[in-house]
GROMACS .gro file of C-alpha atoms in nm:
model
  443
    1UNK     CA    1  -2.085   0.369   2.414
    2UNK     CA    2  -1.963   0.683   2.591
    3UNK     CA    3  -1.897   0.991   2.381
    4UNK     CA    4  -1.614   1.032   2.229
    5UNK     CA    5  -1.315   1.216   2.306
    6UNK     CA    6  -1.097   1.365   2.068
    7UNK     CA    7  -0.625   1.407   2.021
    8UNK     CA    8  -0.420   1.508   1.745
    9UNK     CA    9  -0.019   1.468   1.716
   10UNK     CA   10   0.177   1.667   1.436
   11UNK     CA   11  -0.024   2.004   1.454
   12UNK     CA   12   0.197   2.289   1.354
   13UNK     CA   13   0.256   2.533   1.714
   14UNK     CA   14  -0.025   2.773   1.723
   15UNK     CA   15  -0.336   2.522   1.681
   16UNK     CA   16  -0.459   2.241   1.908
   17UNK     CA   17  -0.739   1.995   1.913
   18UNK     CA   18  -1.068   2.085   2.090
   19UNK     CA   19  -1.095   1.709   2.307
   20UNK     CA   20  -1.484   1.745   2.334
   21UNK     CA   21  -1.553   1.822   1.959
   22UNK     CA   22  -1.290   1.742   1.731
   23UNK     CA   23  -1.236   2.108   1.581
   24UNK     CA   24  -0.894   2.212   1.507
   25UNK     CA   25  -0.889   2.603   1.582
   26UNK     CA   26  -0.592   2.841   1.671
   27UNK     CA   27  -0.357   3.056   1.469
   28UNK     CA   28  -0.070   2.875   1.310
   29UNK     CA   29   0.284   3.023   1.378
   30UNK     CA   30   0.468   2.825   1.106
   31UNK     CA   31   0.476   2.763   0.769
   32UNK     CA   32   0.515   2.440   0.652
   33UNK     CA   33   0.386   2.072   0.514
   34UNK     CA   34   0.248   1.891   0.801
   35UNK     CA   35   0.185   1.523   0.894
   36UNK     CA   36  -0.114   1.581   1.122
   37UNK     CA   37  -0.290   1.202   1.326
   38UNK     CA   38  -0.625   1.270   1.511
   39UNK     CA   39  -0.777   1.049   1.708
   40UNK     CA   40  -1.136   0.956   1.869
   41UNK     CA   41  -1.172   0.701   2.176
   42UNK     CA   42  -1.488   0.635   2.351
   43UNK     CA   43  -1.604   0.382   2.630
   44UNK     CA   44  -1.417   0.075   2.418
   45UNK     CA   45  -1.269   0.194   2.103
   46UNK     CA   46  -0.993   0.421   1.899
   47UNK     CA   47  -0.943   0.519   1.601
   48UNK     CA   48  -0.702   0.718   1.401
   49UNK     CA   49  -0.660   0.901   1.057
   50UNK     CA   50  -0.422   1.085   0.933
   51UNK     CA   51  -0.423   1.435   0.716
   52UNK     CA   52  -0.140   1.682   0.528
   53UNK     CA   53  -0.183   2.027   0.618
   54UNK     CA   54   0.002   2.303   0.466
   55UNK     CA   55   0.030   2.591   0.633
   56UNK     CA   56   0.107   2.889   0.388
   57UNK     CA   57   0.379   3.181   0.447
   58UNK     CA   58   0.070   3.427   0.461
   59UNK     CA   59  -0.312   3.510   0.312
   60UNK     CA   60  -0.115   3.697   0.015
   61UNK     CA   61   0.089   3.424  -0.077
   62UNK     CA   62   0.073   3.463  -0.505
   63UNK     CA   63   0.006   3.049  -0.609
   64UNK     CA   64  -0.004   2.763  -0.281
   65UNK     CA   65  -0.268   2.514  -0.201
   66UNK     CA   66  -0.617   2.618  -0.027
   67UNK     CA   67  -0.597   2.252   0.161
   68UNK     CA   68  -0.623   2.100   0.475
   69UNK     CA   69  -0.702   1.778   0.457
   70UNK     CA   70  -0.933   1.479   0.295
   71UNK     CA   71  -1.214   1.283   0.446
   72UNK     CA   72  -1.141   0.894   0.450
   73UNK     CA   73  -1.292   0.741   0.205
   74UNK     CA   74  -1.511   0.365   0.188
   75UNK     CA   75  -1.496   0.046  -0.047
   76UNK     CA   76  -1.768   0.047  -0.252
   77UNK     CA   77  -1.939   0.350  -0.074
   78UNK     CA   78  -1.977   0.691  -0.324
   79UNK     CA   79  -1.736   0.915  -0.186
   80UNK     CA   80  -1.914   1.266  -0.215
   81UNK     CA   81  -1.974   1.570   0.015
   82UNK     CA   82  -2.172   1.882   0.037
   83UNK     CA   83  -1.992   2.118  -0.047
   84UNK     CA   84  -1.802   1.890  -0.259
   85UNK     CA   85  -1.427   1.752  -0.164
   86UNK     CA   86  -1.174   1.977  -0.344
   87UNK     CA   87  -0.766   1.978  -0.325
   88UNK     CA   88  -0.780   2.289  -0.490
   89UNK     CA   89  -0.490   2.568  -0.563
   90UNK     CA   90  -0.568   2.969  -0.545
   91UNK     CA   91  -0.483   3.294  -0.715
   92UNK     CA   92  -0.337   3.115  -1.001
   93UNK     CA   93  -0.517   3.246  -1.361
   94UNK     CA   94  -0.591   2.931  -1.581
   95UNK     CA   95  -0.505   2.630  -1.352
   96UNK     CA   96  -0.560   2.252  -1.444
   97UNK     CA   97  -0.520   1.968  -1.162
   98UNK     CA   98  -0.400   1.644  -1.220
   99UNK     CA   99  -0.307   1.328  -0.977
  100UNK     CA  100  -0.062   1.039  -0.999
  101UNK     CA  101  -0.144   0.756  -0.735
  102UNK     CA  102  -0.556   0.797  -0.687
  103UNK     CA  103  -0.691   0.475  -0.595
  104UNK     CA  104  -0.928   0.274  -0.883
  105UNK     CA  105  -1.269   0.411  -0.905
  106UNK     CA  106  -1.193   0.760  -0.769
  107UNK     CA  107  -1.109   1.060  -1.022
  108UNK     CA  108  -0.985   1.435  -0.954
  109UNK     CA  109  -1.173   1.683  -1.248
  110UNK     CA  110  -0.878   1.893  -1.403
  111UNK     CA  111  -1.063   2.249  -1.380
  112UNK     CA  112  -1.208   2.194  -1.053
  113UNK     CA  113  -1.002   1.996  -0.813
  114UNK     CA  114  -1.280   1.808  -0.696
  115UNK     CA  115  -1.255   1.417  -0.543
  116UNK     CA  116  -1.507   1.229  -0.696
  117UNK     CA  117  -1.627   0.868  -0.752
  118UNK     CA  118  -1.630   0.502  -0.559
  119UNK     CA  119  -1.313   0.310  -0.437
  120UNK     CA  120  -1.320   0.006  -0.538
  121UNK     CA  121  -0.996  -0.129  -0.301
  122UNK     CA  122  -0.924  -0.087   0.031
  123UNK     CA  123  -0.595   0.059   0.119
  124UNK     CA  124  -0.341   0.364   0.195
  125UNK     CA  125  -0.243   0.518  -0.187
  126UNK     CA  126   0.033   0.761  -0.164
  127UNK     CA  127  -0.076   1.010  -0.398
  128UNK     CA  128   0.105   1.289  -0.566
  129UNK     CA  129  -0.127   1.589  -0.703
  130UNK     CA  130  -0.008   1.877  -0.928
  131UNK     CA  131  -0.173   2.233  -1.003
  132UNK     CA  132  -0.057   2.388  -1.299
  133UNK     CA  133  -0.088   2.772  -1.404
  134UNK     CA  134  -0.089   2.804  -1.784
  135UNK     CA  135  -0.105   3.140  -1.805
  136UNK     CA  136   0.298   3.218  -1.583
  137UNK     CA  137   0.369   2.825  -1.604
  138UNK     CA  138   0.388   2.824  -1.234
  139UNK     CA  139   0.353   2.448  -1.109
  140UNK     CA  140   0.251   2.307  -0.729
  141UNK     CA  141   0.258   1.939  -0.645
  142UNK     CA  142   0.128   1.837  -0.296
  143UNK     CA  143   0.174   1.457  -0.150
  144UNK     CA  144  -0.077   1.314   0.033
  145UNK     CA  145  -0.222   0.937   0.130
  146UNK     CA  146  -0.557   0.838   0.021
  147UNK     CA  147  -0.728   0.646   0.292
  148UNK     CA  148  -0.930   0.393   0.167
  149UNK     CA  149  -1.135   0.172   0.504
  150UNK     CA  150  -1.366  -0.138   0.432
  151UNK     CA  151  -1.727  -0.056   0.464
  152UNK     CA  152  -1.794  -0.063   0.850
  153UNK     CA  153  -1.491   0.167   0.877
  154UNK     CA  154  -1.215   0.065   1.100
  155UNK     CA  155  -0.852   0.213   1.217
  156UNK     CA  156  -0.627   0.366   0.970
  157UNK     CA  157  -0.372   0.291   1.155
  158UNK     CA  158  -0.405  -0.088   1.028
  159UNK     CA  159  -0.388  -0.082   0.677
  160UNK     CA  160  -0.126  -0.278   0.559
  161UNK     CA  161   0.076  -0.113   0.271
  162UNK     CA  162   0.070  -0.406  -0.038
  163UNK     CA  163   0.436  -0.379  -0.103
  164UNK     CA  164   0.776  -0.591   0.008
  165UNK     CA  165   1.102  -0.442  -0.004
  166UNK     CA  166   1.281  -0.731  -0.050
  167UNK     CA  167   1.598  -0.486  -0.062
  168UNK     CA  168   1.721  -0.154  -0.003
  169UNK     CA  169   2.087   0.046   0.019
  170UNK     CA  170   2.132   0.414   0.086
  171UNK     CA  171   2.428   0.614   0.095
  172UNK     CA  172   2.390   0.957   0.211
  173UNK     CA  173   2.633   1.243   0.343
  174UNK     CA  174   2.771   1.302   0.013
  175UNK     CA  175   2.602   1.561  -0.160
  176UNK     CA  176   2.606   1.503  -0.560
  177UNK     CA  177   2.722   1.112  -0.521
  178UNK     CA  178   2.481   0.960  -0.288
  179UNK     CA  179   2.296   0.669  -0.387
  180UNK     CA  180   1.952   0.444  -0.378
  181UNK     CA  181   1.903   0.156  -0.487
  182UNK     CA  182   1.654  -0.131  -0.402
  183UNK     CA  183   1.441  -0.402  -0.495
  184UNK     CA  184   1.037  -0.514  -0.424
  185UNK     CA  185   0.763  -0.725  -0.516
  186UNK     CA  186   0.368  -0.572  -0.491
  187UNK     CA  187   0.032  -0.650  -0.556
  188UNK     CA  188  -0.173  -0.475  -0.808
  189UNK     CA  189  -0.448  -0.493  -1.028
  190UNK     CA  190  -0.320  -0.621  -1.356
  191UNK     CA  191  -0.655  -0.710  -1.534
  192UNK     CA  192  -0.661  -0.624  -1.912
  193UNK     CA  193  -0.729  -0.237  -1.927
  194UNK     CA  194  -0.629  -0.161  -1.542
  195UNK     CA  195  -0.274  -0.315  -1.579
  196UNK     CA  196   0.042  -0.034  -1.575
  197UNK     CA  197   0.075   0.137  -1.958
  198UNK     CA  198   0.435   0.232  -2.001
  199UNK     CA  199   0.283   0.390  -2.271
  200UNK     CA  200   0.060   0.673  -2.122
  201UNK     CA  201   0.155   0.598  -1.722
  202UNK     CA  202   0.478   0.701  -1.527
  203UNK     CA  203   0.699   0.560  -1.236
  204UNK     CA  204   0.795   0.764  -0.937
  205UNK     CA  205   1.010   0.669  -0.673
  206UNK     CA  206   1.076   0.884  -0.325
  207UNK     CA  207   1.269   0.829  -0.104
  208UNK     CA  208   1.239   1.085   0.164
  209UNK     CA  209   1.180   1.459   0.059
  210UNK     CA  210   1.358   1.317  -0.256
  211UNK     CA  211   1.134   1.189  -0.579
  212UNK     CA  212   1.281   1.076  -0.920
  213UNK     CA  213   1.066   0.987  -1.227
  214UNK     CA  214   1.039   0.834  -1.533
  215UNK     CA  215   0.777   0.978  -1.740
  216UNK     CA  216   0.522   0.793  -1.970
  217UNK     CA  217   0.694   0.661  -2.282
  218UNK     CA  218   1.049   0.596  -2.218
  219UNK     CA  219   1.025   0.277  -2.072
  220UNK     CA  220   1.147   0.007  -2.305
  221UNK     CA  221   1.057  -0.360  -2.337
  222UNK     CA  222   1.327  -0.571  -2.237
  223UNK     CA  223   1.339  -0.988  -2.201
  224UNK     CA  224   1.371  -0.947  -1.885
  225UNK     CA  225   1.040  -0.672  -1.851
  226UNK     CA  226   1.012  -0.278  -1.927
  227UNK     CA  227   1.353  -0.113  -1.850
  228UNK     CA  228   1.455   0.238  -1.823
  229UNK     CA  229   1.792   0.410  -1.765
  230UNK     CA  230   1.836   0.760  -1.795
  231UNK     CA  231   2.063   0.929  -2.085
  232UNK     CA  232   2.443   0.930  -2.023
  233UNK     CA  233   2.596   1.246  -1.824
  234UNK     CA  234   2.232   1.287  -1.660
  235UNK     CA  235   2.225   1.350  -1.257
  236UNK     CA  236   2.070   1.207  -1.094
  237UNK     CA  237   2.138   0.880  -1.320
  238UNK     CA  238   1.822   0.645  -1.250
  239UNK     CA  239   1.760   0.312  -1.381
  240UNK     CA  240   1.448   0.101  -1.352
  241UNK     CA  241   1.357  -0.233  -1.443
  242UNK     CA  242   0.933  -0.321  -1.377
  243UNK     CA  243   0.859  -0.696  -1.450
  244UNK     CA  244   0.479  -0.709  -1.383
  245UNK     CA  245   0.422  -1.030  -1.469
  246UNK     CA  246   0.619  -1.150  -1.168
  247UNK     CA  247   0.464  -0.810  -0.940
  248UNK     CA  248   0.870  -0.742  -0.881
  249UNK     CA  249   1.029  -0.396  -0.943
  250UNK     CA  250   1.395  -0.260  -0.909
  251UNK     CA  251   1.575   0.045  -0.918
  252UNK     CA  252   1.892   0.215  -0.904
  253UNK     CA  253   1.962   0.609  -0.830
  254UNK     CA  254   2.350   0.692  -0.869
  255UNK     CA  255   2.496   1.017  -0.834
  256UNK     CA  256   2.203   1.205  -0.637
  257UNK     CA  257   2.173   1.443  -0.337
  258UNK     CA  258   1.973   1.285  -0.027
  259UNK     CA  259   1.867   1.492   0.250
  260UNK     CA  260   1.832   1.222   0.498
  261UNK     CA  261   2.034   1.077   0.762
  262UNK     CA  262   2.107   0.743   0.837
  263UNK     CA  263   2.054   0.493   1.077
  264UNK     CA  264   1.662   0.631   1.054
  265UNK     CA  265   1.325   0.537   0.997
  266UNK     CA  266   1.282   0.655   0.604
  267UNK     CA  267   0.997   0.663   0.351
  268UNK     CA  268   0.964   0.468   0.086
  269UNK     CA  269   0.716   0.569  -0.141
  270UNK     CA  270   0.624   0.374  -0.551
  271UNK     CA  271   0.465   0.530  -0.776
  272UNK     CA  272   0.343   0.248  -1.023
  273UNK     CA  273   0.071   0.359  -1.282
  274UNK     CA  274  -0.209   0.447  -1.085
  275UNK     CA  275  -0.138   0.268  -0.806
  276UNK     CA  276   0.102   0.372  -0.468
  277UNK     CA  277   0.270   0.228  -0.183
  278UNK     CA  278   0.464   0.350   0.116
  279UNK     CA  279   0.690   0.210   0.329
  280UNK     CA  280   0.828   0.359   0.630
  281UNK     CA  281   1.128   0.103   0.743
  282UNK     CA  282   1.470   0.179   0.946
  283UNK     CA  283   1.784   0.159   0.752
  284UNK     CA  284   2.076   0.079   0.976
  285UNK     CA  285   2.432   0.296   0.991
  286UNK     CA  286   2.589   0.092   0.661
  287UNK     CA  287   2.274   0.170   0.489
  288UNK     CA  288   2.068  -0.156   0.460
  289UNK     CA  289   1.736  -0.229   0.534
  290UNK     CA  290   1.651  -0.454   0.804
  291UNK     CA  291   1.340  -0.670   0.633
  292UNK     CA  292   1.118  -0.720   0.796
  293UNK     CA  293   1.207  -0.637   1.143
  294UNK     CA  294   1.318  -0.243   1.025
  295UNK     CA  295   0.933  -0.216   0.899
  296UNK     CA  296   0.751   0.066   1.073
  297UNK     CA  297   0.387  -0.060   0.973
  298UNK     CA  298   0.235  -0.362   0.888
  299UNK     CA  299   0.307  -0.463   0.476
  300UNK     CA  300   0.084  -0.766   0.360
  301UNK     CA  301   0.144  -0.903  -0.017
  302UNK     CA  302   0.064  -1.254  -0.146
  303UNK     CA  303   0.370  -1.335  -0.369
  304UNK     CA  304   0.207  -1.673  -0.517
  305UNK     CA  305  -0.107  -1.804  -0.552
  306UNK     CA  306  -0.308  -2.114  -0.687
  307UNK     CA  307  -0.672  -2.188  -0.696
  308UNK     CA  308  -0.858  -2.526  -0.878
  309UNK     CA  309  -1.225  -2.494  -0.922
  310UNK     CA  310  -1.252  -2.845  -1.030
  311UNK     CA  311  -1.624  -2.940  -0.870
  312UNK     CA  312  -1.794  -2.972  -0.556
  313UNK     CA  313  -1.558  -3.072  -0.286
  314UNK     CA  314  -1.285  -3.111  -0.511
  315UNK     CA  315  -1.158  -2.724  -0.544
  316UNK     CA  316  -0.817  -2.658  -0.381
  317UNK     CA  317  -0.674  -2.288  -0.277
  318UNK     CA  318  -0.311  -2.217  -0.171
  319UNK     CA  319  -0.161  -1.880  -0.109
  320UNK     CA  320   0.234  -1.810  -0.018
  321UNK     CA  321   0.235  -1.416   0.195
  322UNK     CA  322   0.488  -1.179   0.297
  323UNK     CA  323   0.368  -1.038   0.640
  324UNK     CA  324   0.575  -0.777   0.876
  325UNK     CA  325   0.355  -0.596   1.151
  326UNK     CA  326   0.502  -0.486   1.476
  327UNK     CA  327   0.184  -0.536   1.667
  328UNK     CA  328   0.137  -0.888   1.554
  329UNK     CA  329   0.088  -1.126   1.816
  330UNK     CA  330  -0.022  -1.474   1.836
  331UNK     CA  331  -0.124  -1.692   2.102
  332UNK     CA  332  -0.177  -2.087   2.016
  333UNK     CA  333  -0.525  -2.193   2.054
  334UNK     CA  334  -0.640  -1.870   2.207
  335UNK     CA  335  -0.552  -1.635   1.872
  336UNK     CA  336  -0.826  -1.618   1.579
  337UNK     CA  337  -0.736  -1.784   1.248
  338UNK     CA  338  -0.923  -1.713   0.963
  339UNK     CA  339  -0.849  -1.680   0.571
  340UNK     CA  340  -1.108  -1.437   0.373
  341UNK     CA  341  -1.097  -1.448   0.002
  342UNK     CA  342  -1.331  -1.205  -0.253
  343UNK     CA  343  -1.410  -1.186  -0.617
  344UNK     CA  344  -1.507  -0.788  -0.580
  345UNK     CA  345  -1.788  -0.808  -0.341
  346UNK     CA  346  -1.814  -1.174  -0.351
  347UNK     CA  347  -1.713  -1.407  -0.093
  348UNK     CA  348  -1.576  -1.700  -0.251
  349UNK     CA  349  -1.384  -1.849   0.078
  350UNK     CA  350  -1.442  -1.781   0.427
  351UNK     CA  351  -1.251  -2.007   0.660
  352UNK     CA  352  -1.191  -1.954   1.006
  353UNK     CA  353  -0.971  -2.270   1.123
  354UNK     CA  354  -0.900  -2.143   1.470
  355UNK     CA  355  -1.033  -2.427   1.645
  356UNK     CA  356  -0.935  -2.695   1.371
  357UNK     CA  357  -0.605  -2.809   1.546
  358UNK     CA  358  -0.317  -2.739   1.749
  359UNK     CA  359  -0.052  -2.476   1.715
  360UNK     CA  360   0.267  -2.516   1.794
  361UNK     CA  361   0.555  -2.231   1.792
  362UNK     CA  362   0.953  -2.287   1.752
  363UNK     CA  363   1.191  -2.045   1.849
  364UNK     CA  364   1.536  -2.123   1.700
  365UNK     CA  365   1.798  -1.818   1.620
  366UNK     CA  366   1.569  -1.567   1.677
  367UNK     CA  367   1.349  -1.712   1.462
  368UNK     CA  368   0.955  -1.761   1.567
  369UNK     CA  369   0.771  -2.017   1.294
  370UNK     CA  370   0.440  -2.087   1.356
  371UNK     CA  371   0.291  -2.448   1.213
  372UNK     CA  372  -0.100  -2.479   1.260
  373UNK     CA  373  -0.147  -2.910   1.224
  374UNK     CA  374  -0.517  -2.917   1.104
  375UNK     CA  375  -0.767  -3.196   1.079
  376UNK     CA  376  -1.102  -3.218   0.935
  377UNK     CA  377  -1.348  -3.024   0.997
  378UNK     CA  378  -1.650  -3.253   1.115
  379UNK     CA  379  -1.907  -3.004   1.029
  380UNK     CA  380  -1.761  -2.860   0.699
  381UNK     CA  381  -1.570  -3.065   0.439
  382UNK     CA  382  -1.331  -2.795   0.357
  383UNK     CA  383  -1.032  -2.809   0.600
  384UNK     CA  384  -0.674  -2.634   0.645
  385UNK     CA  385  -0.399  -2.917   0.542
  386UNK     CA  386  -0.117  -2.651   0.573
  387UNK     CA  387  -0.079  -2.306   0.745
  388UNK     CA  388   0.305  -2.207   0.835
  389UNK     CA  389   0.446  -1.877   0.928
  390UNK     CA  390   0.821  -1.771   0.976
  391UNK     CA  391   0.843  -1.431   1.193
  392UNK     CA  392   1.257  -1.372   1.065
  393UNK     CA  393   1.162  -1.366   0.725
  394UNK     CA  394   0.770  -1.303   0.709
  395UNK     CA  395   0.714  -1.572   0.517
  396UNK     CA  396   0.406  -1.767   0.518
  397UNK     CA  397   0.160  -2.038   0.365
  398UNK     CA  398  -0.222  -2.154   0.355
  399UNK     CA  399  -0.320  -2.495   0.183
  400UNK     CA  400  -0.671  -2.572   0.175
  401UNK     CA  401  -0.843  -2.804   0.015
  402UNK     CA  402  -1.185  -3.031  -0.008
  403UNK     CA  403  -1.363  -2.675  -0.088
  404UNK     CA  404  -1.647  -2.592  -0.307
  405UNK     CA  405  -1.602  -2.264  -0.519
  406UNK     CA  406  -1.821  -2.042  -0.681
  407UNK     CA  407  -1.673  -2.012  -1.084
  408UNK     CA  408  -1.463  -1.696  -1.103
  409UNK     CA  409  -1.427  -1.442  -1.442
  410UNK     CA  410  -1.268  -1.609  -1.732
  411UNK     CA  411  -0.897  -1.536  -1.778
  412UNK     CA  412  -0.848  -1.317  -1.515
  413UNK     CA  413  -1.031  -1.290  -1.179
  414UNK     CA  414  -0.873  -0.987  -0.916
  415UNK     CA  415  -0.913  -1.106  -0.581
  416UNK     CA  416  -0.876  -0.992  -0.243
  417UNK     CA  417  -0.696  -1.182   0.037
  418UNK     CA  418  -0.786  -1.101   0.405
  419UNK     CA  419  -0.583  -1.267   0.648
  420UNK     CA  420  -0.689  -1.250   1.034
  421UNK     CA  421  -0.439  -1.352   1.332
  422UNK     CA  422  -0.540  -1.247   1.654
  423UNK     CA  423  -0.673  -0.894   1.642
  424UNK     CA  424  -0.530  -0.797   1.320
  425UNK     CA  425  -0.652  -0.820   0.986
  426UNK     CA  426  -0.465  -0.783   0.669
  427UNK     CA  427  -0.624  -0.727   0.329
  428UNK     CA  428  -0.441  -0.680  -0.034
  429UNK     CA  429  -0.585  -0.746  -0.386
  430UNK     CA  430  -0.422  -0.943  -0.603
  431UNK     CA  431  -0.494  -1.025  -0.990
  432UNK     CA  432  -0.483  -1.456  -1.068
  433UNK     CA  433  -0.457  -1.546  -1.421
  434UNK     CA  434  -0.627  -1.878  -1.581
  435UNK     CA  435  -0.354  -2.126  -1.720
  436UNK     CA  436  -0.579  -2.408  -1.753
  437UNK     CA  437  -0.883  -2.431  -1.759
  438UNK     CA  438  -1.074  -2.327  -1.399
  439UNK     CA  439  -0.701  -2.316  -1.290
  440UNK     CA  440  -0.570  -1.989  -1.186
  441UNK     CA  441  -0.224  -1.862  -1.032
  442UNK     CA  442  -0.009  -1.583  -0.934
  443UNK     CA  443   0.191  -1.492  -1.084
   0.00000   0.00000   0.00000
């Protein structure tokens, strides 16, 4: 490989990228929050991340953020520096940190600032951190995604965000009465302990420069799941109702003040727990989304799930998926195929069925399905007996049966889904409850 030459996109004016070695040097001319992608190529190869920067009205600014940016971090890899990784805060007098989005297995210390731990999913977690000054009750918050790259690394760029909006209206241009209101289903970890607390965990929802919450302990339980809706005469009014067991949320915001414009790419950003999604997708003039053809980056979530471990040959796996990407392509017979499954750093299914039949594609109404006809494998018993996907919709299946499984964790076994087509891999984590015995589902 050739060495590597270095981009950026989003600097503020006043800095630039140095292409030879990567350092970002200059003297910024405007203060601000900044969405800042660099990039590295070589011979065969490119890869992106992305960082926030904040740029600060000057050095003698009383209480702001000393940040520029966070390393990616690995699955399963410690994430650590030295000197350590801080999001820190200065000139404030007593000052405790907290976080609201941090992906499992990493922790921020209160008095320090400092990133700490191992991830233990892969992913992009939209995270919202807060500095507090006890001592003149200033407060900061700073928004930021997490990067979180398998263990051989890869492109940022391709991590698909584990979230569906199934729905979405906005209604902007009148200040004090515009609205937001919307609908999705996610994928989570919802193992005893790690599952979302309405007691002691909050919801946030942003859309835009615009966040509304609902704090820790006001959530009620309803029939239907845990419900909130905010006190009569409050603006904004915000209602929410979270039914986990189906991995569906909704939400309403009524009488609010949006900044943003419409038709436009917006963000979408869910706050659940501990756990965060974004999704950047283009709301038309009327203000509806367009799902999933609006999405601006790929979105990956498997909405149900079933897996038998009933004995050797006789196990049976089926998974129903909600896929949007803009780059995906597909190309019958020439395209990889394969279906990864994990039990944390287990493989219990690896199936690449590329070669195991024919592909054919329909186009009707604008609509591209794609229907894989498999047959047995000679060499392996385990074959493919259904794989279907719908581009309108996103919708799509995998049947496979005649496997052998490894046993997975009694009750509740959270596992991860990596779906390959082409050159693009999609990954999400998803928890699968036993119903029966060695029989397991989502949701």
């Amino acid at each position: 490989l050739g060495a590597a030459t270095f981009s950026g996109t989003g600097l503020p004016a006043g800095l630039a990228v140095d292409t030879a070695t990567g350092v970002v040097s200059g003297t910024p001319a405007l203060a601000g929050t900044f969405e800042v992608v660099l990039a590295a190529s070589d011979a065969s190869d490119t890869i992106t991340t992305n960082l926030t920067m904040v740029v600060v009205p000057s050095a003698a600014s009383s209480f702001y953020w000393d940040f520029f940016g966070i390393p990616t971090a690995l699955v399963g890899v410690t994430y650590g520096r030295q000197p350590p990784i801080l999001v820190p805060a200065v000139n404030g007098t007593t000052v405790t940190y907290s976080a609201l989005g941090l992906p499992s297995g990493i922790t921020y210390s209160t008095t320090t600032g400092e990133l700490a731990g191992v991830a233990s999913e892969v992913g992009e977690f939209p995270v919202i951190f807060t500095a507090t000054d006890s001592a003149n009750g200033a407060v900061l918050t700073l928004s930021l995604d997490f990067l979180v790259l398998p263990p051989g690394g890869g492109d940022a760029g391709g991590l698909a965000v584990n979230a569906w909006i199934t729905k979405a209206k906005v209604r902007t241009g009148r200040p004090g009465d515009d609205s937001w209101s919307g609908s999705c289903i996610y994928n989570a970890d919802r193992r005893t302990g790690r599952a979302f607390d309405p007691a002691t965990q909050a919801l946030a929802l942003s859309l835009g420069s615009s966040t509304f919450r609902v704090e820790a302990d006001t959530l009620r339980t309803t029939s239907a799941g845990q419900a909130y809706r905010s006190p009569r005469g409050d603006e904004p009014a915000t209602s929410v109702l979270l039914a986990a067991p189906k991995q569906t949320l909704k939400w309403s915001v009524k009488s609010a003040t949006l900044t943003e414009t419409l038709p436009g790419v917006l963000r979408q950003t869910l706050l659940i727990g501990s756990r965060g999604y974004r999704v950047d997708a283009f709301i038309d003039l009327p203000g509806k989304l367009l799902v999933p053809a609006g999405l601006r980056r790929a979105a990956f979530v498997v909405s149900k799930a079933k897996v038998d471990v009933r004995g050797s040959g006789k196990d049976s796996a089926s998974f129903s998926f909600l896929l949007a990407d803009p780059a995906f392509v597909y190309e019958p017979g020439v395209s990889t195929l394969r279906l990864r499954v994990l039990d944390g750093a287990a493989t219990v299914l690896d199936r690449d069925f590329t070669a195991l039949g024919t592909a054919t594609i329909r186009n009707a109404a604008g609509s591209t399905a794609y229907t894989l006809k498999t047959s047995t494998d000679a060499a392996v018993a385990a074959h493919v007996a259904k794989f279907k996907f719908t581009g309108a919709d996103g919708k799509g299946t995998i049947v496979l049966d005649s496997l052998t499984l490894p046993a997975l964790a009694d009750g509740e076994a959270h596992l991860g889904v990596e779906l390959t087509v082409g050159s693009r891999t999609w990954f999400t984590s998803v928890t699968s409850f036993e119903r029966k015995a060695n029989r397991y589902s989502v949701p």
